[in-house]
Tab-separated table of C-alpha atoms in Angstrom:
chain	number	residue	atom	x	y	z
A	209	MET	CA	-197.317	-139.803	59.105
A	210	ALA	CA	-194.101	-140.329	61.091
A	211	ASN	CA	-190.919	-141.439	59.406
A	212	VAL	CA	-190.145	-144.882	60.885
A	213	SER	CA	-187.606	-145.995	58.322
A	214	HIS	CA	-184.289	-147.080	59.756
A	215	THR	CA	-181.220	-145.317	58.580
A	216	ARG	CA	-177.938	-147.152	58.542
A	217	GLY	CA	-176.027	-144.910	60.867
A	218	ASP	CA	-172.939	-145.599	62.897
A	219	ILE	CA	-173.673	-147.127	66.311
A	220	THR	CA	-170.719	-145.387	67.927
A	221	SER	CA	-172.935	-142.374	68.500
A	222	HIS	CA	-175.398	-144.478	70.497
A	223	PRO	CA	-175.343	-143.437	74.182
A	224	ASP	CA	-175.012	-147.044	75.387
A	225	ALA	CA	-172.365	-148.157	72.876
A	226	SER	CA	-169.513	-148.382	75.394
A	227	GLU	CA	-171.665	-150.294	77.874
A	228	MET	CA	-172.831	-152.720	75.162
A	229	ARG	CA	-169.238	-153.257	74.024
A	230	ALA	CA	-168.102	-153.941	77.603
A	231	ARG	CA	-170.969	-156.360	78.169
A	232	TYR	CA	-170.208	-158.173	74.924
A	233	ASP	CA	-166.550	-158.504	75.953
A	234	ARG	CA	-167.574	-159.850	79.375
A	235	MET	CA	-169.912	-162.407	77.808
A	236	LEU	CA	-167.263	-163.689	75.417
A	237	GLY	CA	-164.286	-163.348	77.732
A	238	GLY	CA	-162.752	-166.730	78.500
A	239	ARG	CA	-165.325	-168.780	76.630
A	240	ASP	CA	-162.800	-170.150	74.177
A	241	VAL	CA	-161.997	-172.558	77.007
A	242	ALA	CA	-165.529	-173.961	76.759
A	243	LEU	CA	-164.309	-176.346	74.085
A	244	VAL	CA	-162.309	-178.149	76.771
A	245	ASP	CA	-165.194	-178.393	79.269
A	246	GLY	CA	-167.009	-181.156	77.378
A	247	PRO	CA	-164.029	-183.502	77.032
A	248	VAL	CA	-163.103	-182.965	80.701
A	249	PHE	CA	-166.670	-183.829	81.712
A	250	LEU	CA	-166.667	-186.951	79.534
A	251	LEU	CA	-163.283	-187.968	80.929
A	252	GLY	CA	-164.681	-187.670	84.451
A	253	LEU	CA	-167.711	-189.774	83.548
A	254	TYR	CA	-165.533	-192.427	81.956
A	255	CYS	CA	-163.232	-192.465	84.982
A	256	ALA	CA	-166.230	-192.983	87.255
A	257	VAL	CA	-167.670	-195.906	85.267
A	258	SER	CA	-164.440	-197.478	84.004
A	259	PRO	CA	-164.300	-200.192	86.705
A	260	TRP	CA	-167.608	-201.564	85.435
A	261	ILE	CA	-166.639	-201.172	81.777
A	262	LEU	CA	-163.331	-203.011	82.277
A	263	HIS	CA	-164.777	-205.483	84.826
A	264	TYR	CA	-162.344	-205.079	87.687
A	265	THR	CA	-164.926	-204.433	90.397
A	266	THR	CA	-164.160	-207.685	92.217
A	267	SER	CA	-160.386	-207.816	91.738
A	268	GLN	CA	-159.689	-204.172	92.738
A	269	PRO	CA	-162.440	-202.938	95.100
A	270	ALA	CA	-160.317	-200.078	96.437
A	271	LEU	CA	-159.682	-198.786	92.903
A	272	VAL	CA	-163.400	-199.000	92.128
A	273	THR	CA	-164.210	-196.567	94.924
A	274	HIS	CA	-161.203	-194.429	94.071
A	275	ASN	CA	-162.085	-194.135	90.367
A	276	LEU	CA	-165.720	-193.425	91.169
A	277	ILE	CA	-164.801	-190.557	93.509
A	278	MET	CA	-162.117	-189.157	91.202
A	279	GLY	CA	-164.394	-189.385	88.171
A	280	ILE	CA	-167.217	-187.568	89.933
A	281	ALA	CA	-164.768	-184.890	91.129
A	282	ILE	CA	-163.409	-184.350	87.607
A	283	ALA	CA	-166.924	-184.190	86.149
A	284	LEU	CA	-168.036	-181.704	88.821
A	285	LEU	CA	-165.035	-179.483	88.103
A	286	ALA	CA	-165.951	-179.533	84.400
A	287	LEU	CA	-169.524	-178.559	85.241
A	288	GLY	CA	-168.207	-175.764	87.426
A	289	PHE	CA	-166.037	-174.549	84.552
A	290	THR	CA	-169.124	-174.389	82.364
A	291	VAL	CA	-171.512	-172.796	84.864
A	292	THR	CA	-169.219	-170.234	86.520
A	293	PRO	CA	-166.059	-169.971	84.438
A	294	GLU	CA	-164.860	-166.709	85.944
A	295	ARG	CA	-164.679	-168.328	89.389
A	296	MET	CA	-163.622	-171.846	88.466
A	297	TYR	CA	-160.825	-171.525	85.918
A	298	GLY	CA	-158.366	-170.898	88.710
A	299	LEU	CA	-158.912	-174.557	89.581
A	300	SER	CA	-157.829	-175.765	86.146
A	301	TRP	CA	-154.517	-176.840	87.595
A	302	ALA	CA	-156.390	-179.114	90.017
A	303	ILE	CA	-157.270	-181.338	87.062
A	304	CYS	CA	-153.555	-181.621	86.287
A	305	ALA	CA	-152.895	-182.684	89.871
A	306	MET	CA	-155.781	-185.159	89.748
A	307	GLY	CA	-154.412	-186.557	86.486
A	308	THR	CA	-150.972	-187.008	88.016
A	309	TRP	CA	-152.552	-188.813	90.934
A	310	MET	CA	-154.544	-191.033	88.545
A	311	ILE	CA	-151.295	-192.100	86.863
A	312	ILE	CA	-149.743	-193.376	90.100
A	313	SER	CA	-152.933	-194.443	91.906
A	314	PRO	CA	-153.094	-198.081	90.703
A	315	TRP	CA	-149.942	-198.878	92.635
A	316	VAL	CA	-150.766	-196.707	95.658
A	317	VAL	CA	-154.458	-197.531	96.073
A	318	GLY	CA	-154.706	-200.836	94.228
A	319	ASP	CA	-153.488	-204.286	95.141
A	320	SER	CA	-151.122	-205.578	92.426
A	321	PRO	CA	-153.092	-204.175	89.483
A	322	ASP	CA	-152.889	-206.013	86.193
A	323	THR	CA	-151.789	-204.333	82.987
A	324	GLY	CA	-155.291	-203.361	81.835
A	325	VAL	CA	-156.188	-201.636	85.090
A	326	ALA	CA	-152.863	-199.784	85.229
A	327	LEU	CA	-153.048	-198.774	81.568
A	328	ASN	CA	-156.600	-197.487	82.032
A	329	SER	CA	-155.537	-195.255	84.928
A	330	ILE	CA	-152.437	-194.062	83.086
A	331	ILE	CA	-154.483	-193.073	80.014
A	332	ILE	CA	-157.138	-191.325	82.123
A	333	GLY	CA	-154.422	-189.524	84.076
A	334	ALA	CA	-152.492	-188.456	80.997
A	335	LEU	CA	-155.647	-187.123	79.344
A	336	ALA	CA	-156.563	-185.263	82.534
A	337	VAL	CA	-153.107	-183.665	82.712
A	338	VAL	CA	-153.228	-182.613	79.055
A	339	LEU	CA	-156.800	-181.271	79.248
A	340	GLY	CA	-156.123	-179.529	82.553
A	341	MET	CA	-153.015	-177.818	81.150
A	342	LEU	CA	-154.890	-176.845	77.998
A	343	CYS	CA	-157.740	-175.440	80.070
A	344	ALA	CA	-155.399	-173.551	82.413
A	345	LEU	CA	-153.246	-172.116	79.637
A	346	THR	CA	-156.243	-171.071	77.569
A	347	ALA	CA	-157.899	-169.467	80.608
A	348	ARG	CA	-154.707	-167.608	81.424
A	349	GLY	CA	-154.456	-166.400	77.836
A	350	SER	CA	-158.039	-165.181	77.789
A	351	ASN	CA	-157.556	-163.361	81.115
A	352	THR	CA	-154.556	-161.461	79.781
A	353	ARG	CA	-156.494	-160.331	76.705
A	354	ALA	CA	-159.377	-158.869	78.757
């Protein structure tokens, strides 16, 4: 009968060890940024629906359209970060730019926004800037390690 027992040998002698190690590094490379993808996606969803949550659809119709488009764009970037991170993390700084725009947009796009509308956009914008910087810095750090 053949000896089928497994010995606990060192895998470094395996002919595919270097290829397996490289594949493992590729699979894990940059995925520490995945923790930011979820909050960015949720921020985009909230931005898109915030006019209906805060009930300013009739008083600020231009901001309703603006927040809907910006929210969908932020959410789509977050999905792109999750699906194809190696191609999309270069766009992490775009979320920072979108966040900066969200901070000033109530006065540029809106028509005399009240405090609640302005504060909502400022908070969304500040969170987008922080998450975008965190995502970009983490992606840059993981690219230098690879």
